[in-house]
C-alpha cells in the first residue's frame, strides 16, 4: 500500500505544470517541508536569444560535497562550519515549454541518502525560514515604537505560538531589519534626515527645521520643532532648560533638547537640536536658530550645565536672560573635587544661601581666607570666579519657576535613553525621540482632561489645542493594512469565543485568501513599504539639500581612558600554539598534535 501511494505521488508530481519558476520552487519547497528536508536552487540554463531562463534545477540542501581545498587547508583564517552536505541525489528539474511558456517537470528523484529531520525541526531549515510581508510590516511598526529586536522576537513567538509557526529565527529578524535600515539610508544618513524633514513640512506646514553644513558639505547642526512646540514656548517659555551632555547616535553628536515646565508642572519640549561640535560657534548658531523659530522671544531665565562654550553663547545671543548653572551638576562637582567634609559644607552653603549680595560677598572673602585659597588654577578659585552663575544669592530676585537644576532635561534624557543607543543613525534618533515627545504630550492631554480647572495654571488658556497623533507619514497601502489589521483583530477575537462564529469567519477568510493571495503584486510605487515613508520624490524645489553629507564622527571631550596606539604600534595577534601570525589556536595545524 505504501509503494502504491509513493507511485501515485510520484506520477502526480511529474505531471505538474507551473506558470513560473518561482511557482515551481514554492511547490517543491512545500513538498520538502512535509517530507522534512530542505531545498535550494542549483543549476539553470538560459536562452541566449531572449535572455530568459529555460531550465532550473532544485536540489536537496544536502546535495554535493564540501570542496576538498577547504578540508585540507592547513592554515584557516576562519573557523570551519559543520559539514551538512553528503551528496544527496534528490532533485526536481523543471523546464519551460517554448510554445505554451509553462514550466513542466523534466526530471524528479525522490531518494535521499540521509535521514529526515524531526517534524518540529523543519522550521530551522533555511528554505523554510521566511518573514512574510505582514510580519515585516508588524516588525517595522514594533521597532519604530522603541521595542528592542530581541523583544520583538519574543512578541512574535508568543503571537504565533513558537518557532515552528512563526516561520523565522532571531537571526532572520536581525538581518531583515539591517537590510531595511540600509535601504532606508541608501541616500546617506544626513540626506535621509533632511529629506524626511522636508516631507514632514510638506505634510504638516507647521513643522519646521533648520540645518547647516560645513565647507565640505557635511552636516554640522540641525534644529527641528512643530507648531505645538512654538505654542508651548509662547505660553511657558519664560524659563528654558537645555543640556548637551548626552550622545545618543553613532556620530557621538550631542542631542540638545530645549525644555521647560508647563501649567501642570510637567516637562514640555520647545525644540530639539543636534550639533557636531560643542564649541561657542555651534551653540551660537543653535540659539539663534531657536530664537528665529520663536519670533525672537528670548527666555527670562536659562538653566544649563557648566559648559563654558554654552555659557559664552548665551551671553552673546540672549543678552538680557538670567543664566544659572544646574545645582545638581554643582553638587556632583563638589563631591568629586573636594575631599574635606567641612570645606564641602562651606561651599555647599553658597549654592542655597539666598542672602543679600553684599552678605554673600563678605562670606566669600571669609571662606577664601579661611581655606587659604590663593591658587587661581584651583577648582575652588574657579568656582569663585563663576559665582554669579550658580550662587543662590545672585538669583534670589530672578524668576526660575522653582527650578534650580536641569532636572527637566535630565528626566527627558532618561526617557530617551530607554529607547536609544550609541549606534543609532540620525533618522532613528528622530523617530525614537518623537515617540518620547508623544508620551509627554499624551500625559499633558490626560492632565488637561482629568485635573480640575481650579487647580490648573491658566498660562495656556488663550492658545488653541494643537495636538497631533503622530508625525509619521505612511503610504496608502500601509495605512490600509493598519485599518484592516484593526478590524480583523476585533473580529477574530469575537469569533474565537464561539465555535459557530469561528467556523463561519474561517470559511470566509479562506475563500477571500484564495482569491487575493495569488494576485498580490508589489504594491504601490514599484515596491512594498513596511513602515513610515521616510523619503519621497518631488524634492526638486529643495535641490540644495541634495549635497548634505553625513556628519563626521567627533571624539568625546576630555582625556581618553587609554592611550590610543598608532597603526605602527599595533601588533598582529599570534597563535598561542605555534606563535605564528594570521590564525589562532582553534585553527592551528598543531592543534591535532597537541590534543
PDB file of N, CA and C in Angstrom, residues 495-589:
ATOM      1  N   UNK A 495     -14.968  36.184  17.151  1.00  0.00           N
ATOM      2  CA  UNK A 495     -15.347  34.900  16.554  1.00  0.00           C
ATOM      3  C   UNK A 495     -14.737  33.723  17.300  1.00  0.00           C
ATOM      4  N   UNK A 496     -13.606  33.923  17.945  1.00  0.00           N
ATOM      5  CA  UNK A 496     -12.963  32.817  18.661  1.00  0.00           C
ATOM      6  C   UNK A 496     -13.737  32.391  19.901  1.00  0.00           C
ATOM      7  N   UNK A 497     -14.682  33.195  20.357  1.00  0.00           N
ATOM      8  CA  UNK A 497     -15.449  32.857  21.548  1.00  0.00           C
ATOM      9  C   UNK A 497     -16.572  31.865  21.262  1.00  0.00           C
ATOM     10  N   UNK A 498     -16.853  31.646  19.972  1.00  0.00           N
ATOM     11  CA  UNK A 498     -17.937  30.737  19.590  1.00  0.00           C
ATOM     12  C   UNK A 498     -17.455  29.832  18.461  1.00  0.00           C
ATOM     13  N   UNK A 499     -17.746  28.540  18.544  1.00  0.00           N
ATOM     14  CA  UNK A 499     -17.326  27.600  17.509  1.00  0.00           C
ATOM     15  C   UNK A 499     -18.024  27.898  16.190  1.00  0.00           C
ATOM     16  N   UNK A 500     -19.305  28.235  16.255  1.00  0.00           N
ATOM     17  CA  UNK A 500     -20.048  28.525  15.030  1.00  0.00           C
ATOM     18  C   UNK A 500     -19.499  29.769  14.338  1.00  0.00           C
ATOM     19  N   UNK A 501     -19.258  30.833  15.128  1.00  0.00           N
ATOM     20  CA  UNK A 501     -18.708  32.061  14.545  1.00  0.00           C
ATOM     21  C   UNK A 501     -17.295  31.840  14.026  1.00  0.00           C
ATOM     22  N   UNK A 502     -16.530  31.023  14.739  1.00  0.00           N
ATOM     23  CA  UNK A 502     -15.161  30.715  14.305  1.00  0.00           C
ATOM     24  C   UNK A 502     -15.159  30.023  12.948  1.00  0.00           C
ATOM     25  N   UNK A 503     -15.995  29.008  12.785  1.00  0.00           N
ATOM     26  CA  UNK A 503     -16.028  28.277  11.517  1.00  0.00           C
ATOM     27  C   UNK A 503     -16.527  29.165  10.380  1.00  0.00           C
ATOM     28  N   UNK A 504     -17.515  30.030  10.664  1.00  0.00           N
ATOM     29  CA  UNK A 504     -18.036  30.905   9.616  1.00  0.00           C
ATOM     30  C   UNK A 504     -16.976  31.916   9.164  1.00  0.00           C
ATOM     31  N   UNK A 505     -16.293  32.548  10.133  1.00  0.00           N
ATOM     32  CA  UNK A 505     -15.266  33.527   9.779  1.00  0.00           C
ATOM     33  C   UNK A 505     -14.080  32.862   9.074  1.00  0.00           C
ATOM     34  N   UNK A 506     -13.702  31.675   9.539  1.00  0.00           N
ATOM     35  CA  UNK A 506     -12.589  30.968   8.906  1.00  0.00           C
ATOM     36  C   UNK A 506     -12.913  30.620   7.462  1.00  0.00           C
ATOM     37  N   UNK A 507     -14.157  30.210   7.212  1.00  0.00           N
ATOM     38  CA  UNK A 507     -14.560  29.854   5.851  1.00  0.00           C
ATOM     39  C   UNK A 507     -14.518  31.088   4.943  1.00  0.00           C
ATOM     40  N   UNK A 508     -14.989  32.212   5.458  1.00  0.00           N
ATOM     41  CA  UNK A 508     -14.981  33.446   4.659  1.00  0.00           C
ATOM     42  C   UNK A 508     -13.554  33.893   4.361  1.00  0.00           C
ATOM     43  N   UNK A 509     -12.695  33.835   5.366  1.00  0.00           N
ATOM     44  CA  UNK A 509     -11.308  34.259   5.173  1.00  0.00           C
ATOM     45  C   UNK A 509     -10.572  33.350   4.199  1.00  0.00           C
ATOM     46  N   UNK A 510     -10.809  32.050   4.280  1.00  0.00           N
ATOM     47  CA  UNK A 510     -10.148  31.124   3.357  1.00  0.00           C
ATOM     48  C   UNK A 510     -10.596  31.370   1.925  1.00  0.00           C
ATOM     49  N   UNK A 511     -11.881  31.668   1.729  1.00  0.00           N
ATOM     50  CA  UNK A 511     -12.374  31.946   0.381  1.00  0.00           C
ATOM     51  C   UNK A 511     -11.756  33.231  -0.172  1.00  0.00           C
ATOM     52  N   UNK A 512     -11.702  34.270   0.668  1.00  0.00           N
ATOM     53  CA  UNK A 512     -11.117  35.533   0.213  1.00  0.00           C
ATOM     54  C   UNK A 512      -9.616  35.401  -0.014  1.00  0.00           C
ATOM     55  N   UNK A 513      -8.943  34.631   0.857  1.00  0.00           N
ATOM     56  CA  UNK A 513      -7.496  34.447   0.702  1.00  0.00           C
ATOM     57  C   UNK A 513      -7.173  33.729  -0.595  1.00  0.00           C
ATOM     58  N   UNK A 514      -8.006  32.754  -0.967  1.00  0.00           N
ATOM     59  CA  UNK A 514      -7.773  32.023  -2.213  1.00  0.00           C
ATOM     60  C   UNK A 514      -7.899  32.932  -3.430  1.00  0.00           C
ATOM     61  N   UNK A 515      -8.678  34.007  -3.317  1.00  0.00           N
ATOM     62  CA  UNK A 515      -8.850  34.936  -4.430  1.00  0.00           C
ATOM     63  C   UNK A 515      -7.796  36.044  -4.432  1.00  0.00           C
ATOM     64  N   UNK A 516      -7.376  36.489  -3.239  1.00  0.00           N
ATOM     65  CA  UNK A 516      -6.500  37.665  -3.148  1.00  0.00           C
ATOM     66  C   UNK A 516      -5.022  37.302  -3.203  1.00  0.00           C
ATOM     67  N   UNK A 517      -4.615  36.272  -2.462  1.00  0.00           N
ATOM     68  CA  UNK A 517      -3.187  35.979  -2.322  1.00  0.00           C
ATOM     69  C   UNK A 517      -2.490  35.658  -3.641  1.00  0.00           C
ATOM     70  N   UNK A 518      -3.078  34.862  -4.541  1.00  0.00           N
ATOM     71  CA  UNK A 518      -2.352  34.582  -5.796  1.00  0.00           C
ATOM     72  C   UNK A 518      -2.154  35.810  -6.668  1.00  0.00           C
ATOM     73  N   UNK A 519      -2.934  36.878  -6.459  1.00  0.00           N
ATOM     74  CA  UNK A 519      -2.885  38.055  -7.325  1.00  0.00           C
ATOM     75  C   UNK A 519      -2.207  39.251  -6.676  1.00  0.00           C
ATOM     76  N   UNK A 520      -1.605  39.057  -5.515  1.00  0.00           N
ATOM     77  CA  UNK A 520      -0.984  40.209  -4.860  1.00  0.00           C
ATOM     78  C   UNK A 520       0.271  40.612  -5.628  1.00  0.00           C
ATOM     79  N   UNK A 521       0.432  41.923  -5.804  1.00  0.00           N
ATOM     80  CA  UNK A 521       1.573  42.431  -6.554  1.00  0.00           C
ATOM     81  C   UNK A 521       2.606  43.040  -5.642  1.00  0.00           C
ATOM     82  N   UNK A 522       3.382  43.923  -6.231  1.00  0.00           N
ATOM     83  CA  UNK A 522       4.474  44.541  -5.481  1.00  0.00           C
ATOM     84  C   UNK A 522       4.040  45.809  -4.762  1.00  0.00           C
ATOM     85  N   UNK A 523       2.759  46.110  -4.758  1.00  0.00           N
ATOM     86  CA  UNK A 523       2.304  47.290  -4.043  1.00  0.00           C
ATOM     87  C   UNK A 523       2.415  48.531  -4.907  1.00  0.00           C
ATOM     88  N   UNK A 524       2.200  49.684  -4.292  1.00  0.00           N
ATOM     89  CA  UNK A 524       2.201  50.952  -4.996  1.00  0.00           C
ATOM     90  C   UNK A 524       3.606  51.512  -5.058  1.00  0.00           C
ATOM     91  N   UNK A 525       3.860  52.243  -6.117  1.00  0.00           N
ATOM     92  CA  UNK A 525       5.145  52.905  -6.217  1.00  0.00           C
ATOM     93  C   UNK A 525       6.288  51.988  -6.579  1.00  0.00           C
ATOM     94  N   UNK A 526       6.012  50.790  -7.088  1.00  0.00           N
ATOM     95  CA  UNK A 526       7.082  49.922  -7.533  1.00  0.00           C
ATOM     96  C   UNK A 526       7.747  49.116  -6.453  1.00  0.00           C
ATOM     97  N   UNK A 527       7.246  49.104  -5.254  1.00  0.00           N
ATOM     98  CA  UNK A 527       7.872  48.322  -4.194  1.00  0.00           C
ATOM     99  C   UNK A 527       7.018  48.332  -2.956  1.00  0.00           C
ATOM    100  N   UNK A 528       7.252  47.363  -2.082  1.00  0.00           N
ATOM    101  CA  UNK A 528       6.465  47.245  -0.863  1.00  0.00           C
ATOM    102  C   UNK A 528       7.072  48.102   0.231  1.00  0.00           C
ATOM    103  N   UNK A 529       6.207  48.746   1.016  1.00  0.00           N
ATOM    104  CA  UNK A 529       6.652  49.537   2.155  1.00  0.00           C
ATOM    105  C   UNK A 529       6.098  48.898   3.415  1.00  0.00           C
ATOM    106  N   UNK A 530       6.947  48.770   4.404  1.00  0.00           N
ATOM    107  CA  UNK A 530       6.546  48.125   5.645  1.00  0.00           C
ATOM    108  C   UNK A 530       6.539  49.088   6.824  1.00  0.00           C
ATOM    109  N   UNK A 531       6.815  50.358   6.610  1.00  0.00           N
ATOM    110  CA  UNK A 531       6.855  51.318   7.707  1.00  0.00           C
ATOM    111  C   UNK A 531       6.608  52.716   7.201  1.00  0.00           C
ATOM    112  N   UNK A 532       7.034  53.746   7.938  1.00  0.00           N
ATOM    113  CA  UNK A 532       6.823  55.126   7.520  1.00  0.00           C
ATOM    114  C   UNK A 532       7.568  55.438   6.235  1.00  0.00           C
ATOM    115  N   UNK A 533       7.015  56.370   5.457  1.00  0.00           N
ATOM    116  CA  UNK A 533       7.677  56.844   4.253  1.00  0.00           C
ATOM    117  C   UNK A 533       8.687  57.899   4.681  1.00  0.00           C
ATOM    118  N   UNK A 534       9.966  57.560   4.660  1.00  0.00           N
ATOM    119  CA  UNK A 534      10.996  58.487   5.114  1.00  0.00           C
ATOM    120  C   UNK A 534      11.422  59.433   4.009  1.00  0.00           C
ATOM    121  N   UNK A 535      11.392  59.003   2.780  1.00  0.00           N
ATOM    122  CA  UNK A 535      11.765  59.867   1.665  1.00  0.00           C
ATOM    123  C   UNK A 535      10.754  59.696   0.558  1.00  0.00           C
ATOM    124  N   UNK A 536      10.479  60.786  -0.143  1.00  0.00           N
ATOM    125  CA  UNK A 536       9.549  60.738  -1.256  1.00  0.00           C
ATOM    126  C   UNK A 536      10.139  61.531  -2.406  1.00  0.00           C
ATOM    127  N   UNK A 537       9.569  61.318  -3.594  1.00  0.00           N
ATOM    128  CA  UNK A 537      10.042  62.063  -4.744  1.00  0.00           C
ATOM    129  C   UNK A 537       9.517  63.479  -4.728  1.00  0.00           C
ATOM    130  N   UNK A 538       9.865  64.245  -5.788  1.00  0.00           N
ATOM    131  CA  UNK A 538       9.393  65.608  -5.884  1.00  0.00           C
ATOM    132  C   UNK A 538      10.125  66.566  -4.988  1.00  0.00           C
ATOM    133  N   UNK A 539      11.432  66.369  -4.802  1.00  0.00           N
ATOM    134  CA  UNK A 539      12.213  67.254  -3.944  1.00  0.00           C
ATOM    135  C   UNK A 539      13.035  68.240  -4.769  1.00  0.00           C
ATOM    136  N   UNK A 540      12.623  68.502  -6.008  1.00  0.00           N
ATOM    137  CA  UNK A 540      13.413  69.368  -6.873  1.00  0.00           C
ATOM    138  C   UNK A 540      13.457  70.801  -6.364  1.00  0.00           C
ATOM    139  N   UNK A 541      12.415  71.215  -5.620  1.00  0.00           N
ATOM    140  CA  UNK A 541      12.410  72.570  -5.083  1.00  0.00           C
ATOM    141  C   UNK A 541      13.447  72.752  -3.992  1.00  0.00           C
ATOM    142  N   UNK A 542      13.995  71.656  -3.495  1.00  0.00           N
ATOM    143  CA  UNK A 542      14.976  71.715  -2.414  1.00  0.00           C
ATOM    144  C   UNK A 542      16.298  71.105  -2.903  1.00  0.00           C
ATOM    145  N   UNK A 543      16.728  71.519  -4.079  1.00  0.00           N
ATOM    146  CA  UNK A 543      17.906  70.897  -4.686  1.00  0.00           C
ATOM    147  C   UNK A 543      19.151  71.094  -3.842  1.00  0.00           C
ATOM    148  N   UNK A 544      19.197  72.200  -3.072  1.00  0.00           N
ATOM    149  CA  UNK A 544      20.395  72.431  -2.272  1.00  0.00           C
ATOM    150  C   UNK A 544      20.566  71.395  -1.182  1.00  0.00           C
ATOM    151  N   UNK A 545      19.491  70.694  -0.800  1.00  0.00           N
ATOM    152  CA  UNK A 545      19.593  69.693   0.258  1.00  0.00           C
ATOM    153  C   UNK A 545      20.234  68.404  -0.233  1.00  0.00           C
ATOM    154  N   UNK A 546      20.419  68.271  -1.553  1.00  0.00           N
ATOM    155  CA  UNK A 546      20.970  67.028  -2.073  1.00  0.00           C
ATOM    156  C   UNK A 546      22.450  66.875  -1.753  1.00  0.00           C
ATOM    157  N   UNK A 547      23.109  67.926  -1.325  1.00  0.00           N
ATOM    158  CA  UNK A 547      24.540  67.866  -1.075  1.00  0.00           C
ATOM    159  C   UNK A 547      24.869  67.702   0.400  1.00  0.00           C
ATOM    160  N   UNK A 548      23.907  67.284   1.198  1.00  0.00           N
ATOM    161  CA  UNK A 548      24.154  67.128   2.629  1.00  0.00           C
ATOM    162  C   UNK A 548      24.828  65.788   2.866  1.00  0.00           C
ATOM    163  N   UNK A 549      26.053  65.821   3.360  1.00  0.00           N
ATOM    164  CA  UNK A 549      26.803  64.605   3.656  1.00  0.00           C
ATOM    165  C   UNK A 549      26.667  64.254   5.125  1.00  0.00           C
ATOM    166  N   UNK A 550      26.940  63.003   5.442  1.00  0.00           N
ATOM    167  CA  UNK A 550      26.853  62.552   6.832  1.00  0.00           C
ATOM    168  C   UNK A 550      27.834  63.322   7.703  1.00  0.00           C
ATOM    169  N   UNK A 551      27.454  63.599   8.941  1.00  0.00           N
ATOM    170  CA  UNK A 551      28.388  64.302   9.836  1.00  0.00           C
ATOM    171  C   UNK A 551      29.615  63.461  10.136  1.00  0.00           C
ATOM    172  N   UNK A 552      30.704  64.143  10.419  1.00  0.00           N
ATOM    173  CA  UNK A 552      31.942  63.464  10.789  1.00  0.00           C
ATOM    174  C   UNK A 552      31.877  63.126  12.268  1.00  0.00           C
ATOM    175  N   UNK A 553      32.206  61.889  12.582  1.00  0.00           N
ATOM    176  CA  UNK A 553      32.165  61.471  13.982  1.00  0.00           C
ATOM    177  C   UNK A 553      33.202  62.241  14.778  1.00  0.00           C
ATOM    178  N   UNK A 554      32.755  62.847  15.878  1.00  0.00           N
ATOM    179  CA  UNK A 554      33.646  63.668  16.693  1.00  0.00           C
ATOM    180  C   UNK A 554      34.059  62.886  17.928  1.00  0.00           C
ATOM    181  N   UNK A 555      35.306  63.014  18.357  1.00  0.00           N
ATOM    182  CA  UNK A 555      35.737  62.340  19.590  1.00  0.00           C
ATOM    183  C   UNK A 555      35.151  63.022  20.808  1.00  0.00           C
ATOM    184  N   UNK A 556      34.974  62.278  21.863  1.00  0.00           N
ATOM    185  CA  UNK A 556      34.471  62.846  23.102  1.00  0.00           C
ATOM    186  C   UNK A 556      35.476  63.789  23.731  1.00  0.00           C
ATOM    187  N   UNK A 557      34.971  64.742  24.492  1.00  0.00           N
ATOM    188  CA  UNK A 557      35.857  65.690  25.144  1.00  0.00           C
ATOM    189  C   UNK A 557      36.526  65.047  26.348  1.00  0.00           C
ATOM    190  N   UNK A 558      37.688  65.576  26.711  1.00  0.00           N
ATOM    191  CA  UNK A 558      38.425  65.042  27.843  1.00  0.00           C
ATOM    192  C   UNK A 558      39.467  64.043  27.398  1.00  0.00           C
ATOM    193  N   UNK A 559      40.291  63.640  28.331  1.00  0.00           N
ATOM    194  CA  UNK A 559      41.362  62.700  28.028  1.00  0.00           C
ATOM    195  C   UNK A 559      40.794  61.310  27.824  1.00  0.00           C
ATOM    196  N   UNK A 560      41.314  60.554  26.864  1.00  0.00           N
ATOM    197  CA  UNK A 560      40.837  59.176  26.674  1.00  0.00           C
ATOM    198  C   UNK A 560      41.231  58.302  27.840  1.00  0.00           C
ATOM    199  N   UNK A 561      40.460  57.224  28.038  1.00  0.00           N
ATOM    200  CA  UNK A 561      40.737  56.328  29.149  1.00  0.00           C
ATOM    201  C   UNK A 561      42.064  55.604  28.961  1.00  0.00           C
ATOM    202  N   UNK A 562      42.404  55.281  27.717  1.00  0.00           N
ATOM    203  CA  UNK A 562      43.661  54.616  27.431  1.00  0.00           C
ATOM    204  C   UNK A 562      44.327  55.310  26.255  1.00  0.00           C
ATOM    205  N   UNK A 563      45.639  55.271  26.251  1.00  0.00           N
ATOM    206  CA  UNK A 563      46.386  55.868  25.159  1.00  0.00           C
ATOM    207  C   UNK A 563      46.155  55.074  23.886  1.00  0.00           C
ATOM    208  N   UNK A 564      45.750  55.779  22.823  1.00  0.00           N
ATOM    209  CA  UNK A 564      45.486  55.113  21.561  1.00  0.00           C
ATOM    210  C   UNK A 564      46.799  54.744  20.881  1.00  0.00           C
ATOM    211  N   UNK A 565      46.886  53.522  20.394  1.00  0.00           N
ATOM    212  CA  UNK A 565      48.081  53.073  19.696  1.00  0.00           C
ATOM    213  C   UNK A 565      48.005  53.472  18.226  1.00  0.00           C
ATOM    214  N   UNK A 566      49.160  53.842  17.684  1.00  0.00           N
ATOM    215  CA  UNK A 566      49.225  54.124  16.263  1.00  0.00           C
ATOM    216  C   UNK A 566      49.228  52.816  15.488  1.00  0.00           C
ATOM    217  N   UNK A 567      49.036  52.929  14.172  1.00  0.00           N
ATOM    218  CA  UNK A 567      48.991  51.715  13.353  1.00  0.00           C
ATOM    219  C   UNK A 567      50.315  50.966  13.382  1.00  0.00           C
ATOM    220  N   UNK A 568      51.426  51.702  13.540  1.00  0.00           N
ATOM    221  CA  UNK A 568      52.728  51.039  13.581  1.00  0.00           C
ATOM    222  C   UNK A 568      52.965  50.329  14.900  1.00  0.00           C
ATOM    223  N   UNK A 569      52.300  50.802  15.969  1.00  0.00           N
ATOM    224  CA  UNK A 569      52.484  50.190  17.280  1.00  0.00           C
ATOM    225  C   UNK A 569      51.645  48.935  17.461  1.00  0.00           C
ATOM    226  N   UNK A 570      50.562  48.841  16.682  1.00  0.00           N
ATOM    227  CA  UNK A 570      49.672  47.703  16.854  1.00  0.00           C
ATOM    228  C   UNK A 570      50.326  46.430  16.312  1.00  0.00           C
ATOM    229  N   UNK A 571      50.321  45.403  17.093  1.00  0.00           N
ATOM    230  CA  UNK A 571      50.909  44.129  16.678  1.00  0.00           C
ATOM    231  C   UNK A 571      49.798  43.143  16.366  1.00  0.00           C
ATOM    232  N   UNK A 572      50.032  42.325  15.361  1.00  0.00           N
ATOM    233  CA  UNK A 572      49.047  41.312  14.999  1.00  0.00           C
ATOM    234  C   UNK A 572      48.985  40.235  16.072  1.00  0.00           C
ATOM    235  N   UNK A 573      47.800  39.683  16.234  1.00  0.00           N
ATOM    236  CA  UNK A 573      47.637  38.623  17.217  1.00  0.00           C
ATOM    237  C   UNK A 573      48.372  37.369  16.762  1.00  0.00           C
ATOM    238  N   UNK A 574      48.909  36.647  17.718  1.00  0.00           N
ATOM    239  CA  UNK A 574      49.668  35.440  17.430  1.00  0.00           C
ATOM    240  C   UNK A 574      48.951  34.221  17.981  1.00  0.00           C
ATOM    241  N   UNK A 575      49.185  33.101  17.324  1.00  0.00           N
ATOM    242  CA  UNK A 575      48.652  31.824  17.791  1.00  0.00           C
ATOM    243  C   UNK A 575      49.389  31.419  19.058  1.00  0.00           C
ATOM    244  N   UNK A 576      48.659  30.934  20.047  1.00  0.00           N
ATOM    245  CA  UNK A 576      49.283  30.550  21.319  1.00  0.00           C
ATOM    246  C   UNK A 576      49.985  29.201  21.250  1.00  0.00           C
ATOM    247  N   UNK A 577      49.815  28.471  20.137  1.00  0.00           N
ATOM    248  CA  UNK A 577      50.480  27.170  19.987  1.00  0.00           C
ATOM    249  C   UNK A 577      51.791  27.289  19.218  1.00  0.00           C
ATOM    250  N   UNK A 578      51.703  27.775  17.981  1.00  0.00           N
ATOM    251  CA  UNK A 578      52.898  27.851  17.140  1.00  0.00           C
ATOM    252  C   UNK A 578      53.544  29.228  17.132  1.00  0.00           C
ATOM    253  N   UNK A 579      52.884  30.228  17.741  1.00  0.00           N
ATOM    254  CA  UNK A 579      53.400  31.589  17.844  1.00  0.00           C
ATOM    255  C   UNK A 579      53.464  32.309  16.496  1.00  0.00           C
ATOM    256  N   UNK A 580      52.826  31.777  15.464  1.00  0.00           N
ATOM    257  CA  UNK A 580      52.781  32.444  14.170  1.00  0.00           C
ATOM    258  C   UNK A 580      51.575  33.371  14.102  1.00  0.00           C
ATOM    259  N   UNK A 581      51.637  34.335  13.178  1.00  0.00           N
ATOM    260  CA  UNK A 581      50.548  35.273  12.996  1.00  0.00           C
ATOM    261  C   UNK A 581      49.613  34.795  11.890  1.00  0.00           C
ATOM    262  N   UNK A 582      48.409  35.351  11.867  1.00  0.00           N
ATOM    263  CA  UNK A 582      47.464  35.048  10.802  1.00  0.00           C
ATOM    264  C   UNK A 582      46.402  34.037  11.152  1.00  0.00           C
ATOM    265  N   UNK A 583      46.494  33.401  12.316  1.00  0.00           N
ATOM    266  CA  UNK A 583      45.462  32.456  12.732  1.00  0.00           C
ATOM    267  C   UNK A 583      45.489  32.371  14.251  1.00  0.00           C
ATOM    268  N   UNK A 584      44.583  31.576  14.817  1.00  0.00           N
ATOM    269  CA  UNK A 584      44.509  31.429  16.259  1.00  0.00           C
ATOM    270  C   UNK A 584      44.635  29.955  16.640  1.00  0.00           C
ATOM    271  N   UNK A 585      44.515  29.697  17.940  1.00  0.00           N
ATOM    272  CA  UNK A 585      44.702  28.337  18.452  1.00  0.00           C
ATOM    273  C   UNK A 585      43.673  27.375  17.869  1.00  0.00           C
ATOM    274  N   UNK A 586      42.474  27.853  17.629  1.00  0.00           N
ATOM    275  CA  UNK A 586      41.399  26.976  17.166  1.00  0.00           C
ATOM    276  C   UNK A 586      41.655  26.446  15.765  1.00  0.00           C
ATOM    277  N   UNK A 587      42.314  27.248  14.906  1.00  0.00           N
ATOM    278  CA  UNK A 587      42.547  26.840  13.518  1.00  0.00           C
ATOM    279  C   UNK A 587      43.996  26.450  13.263  1.00  0.00           C
ATOM    280  N   UNK A 588      44.791  26.296  14.304  1.00  0.00           N
ATOM    281  CA  UNK A 588      46.215  25.989  14.141  1.00  0.00           C
ATOM    282  C   UNK A 588      46.408  24.537  13.685  1.00  0.00           C
ATOM    283  N   UNK A 589      47.409  24.323  12.822  1.00  0.00           N
ATOM    284  CA  UNK A 589      47.683  22.968  12.324  1.00  0.00           C
ATOM    285  C   UNK A 589      48.289  22.076  13.401  1.00  0.00           C
TER     286      UNK A 589
END
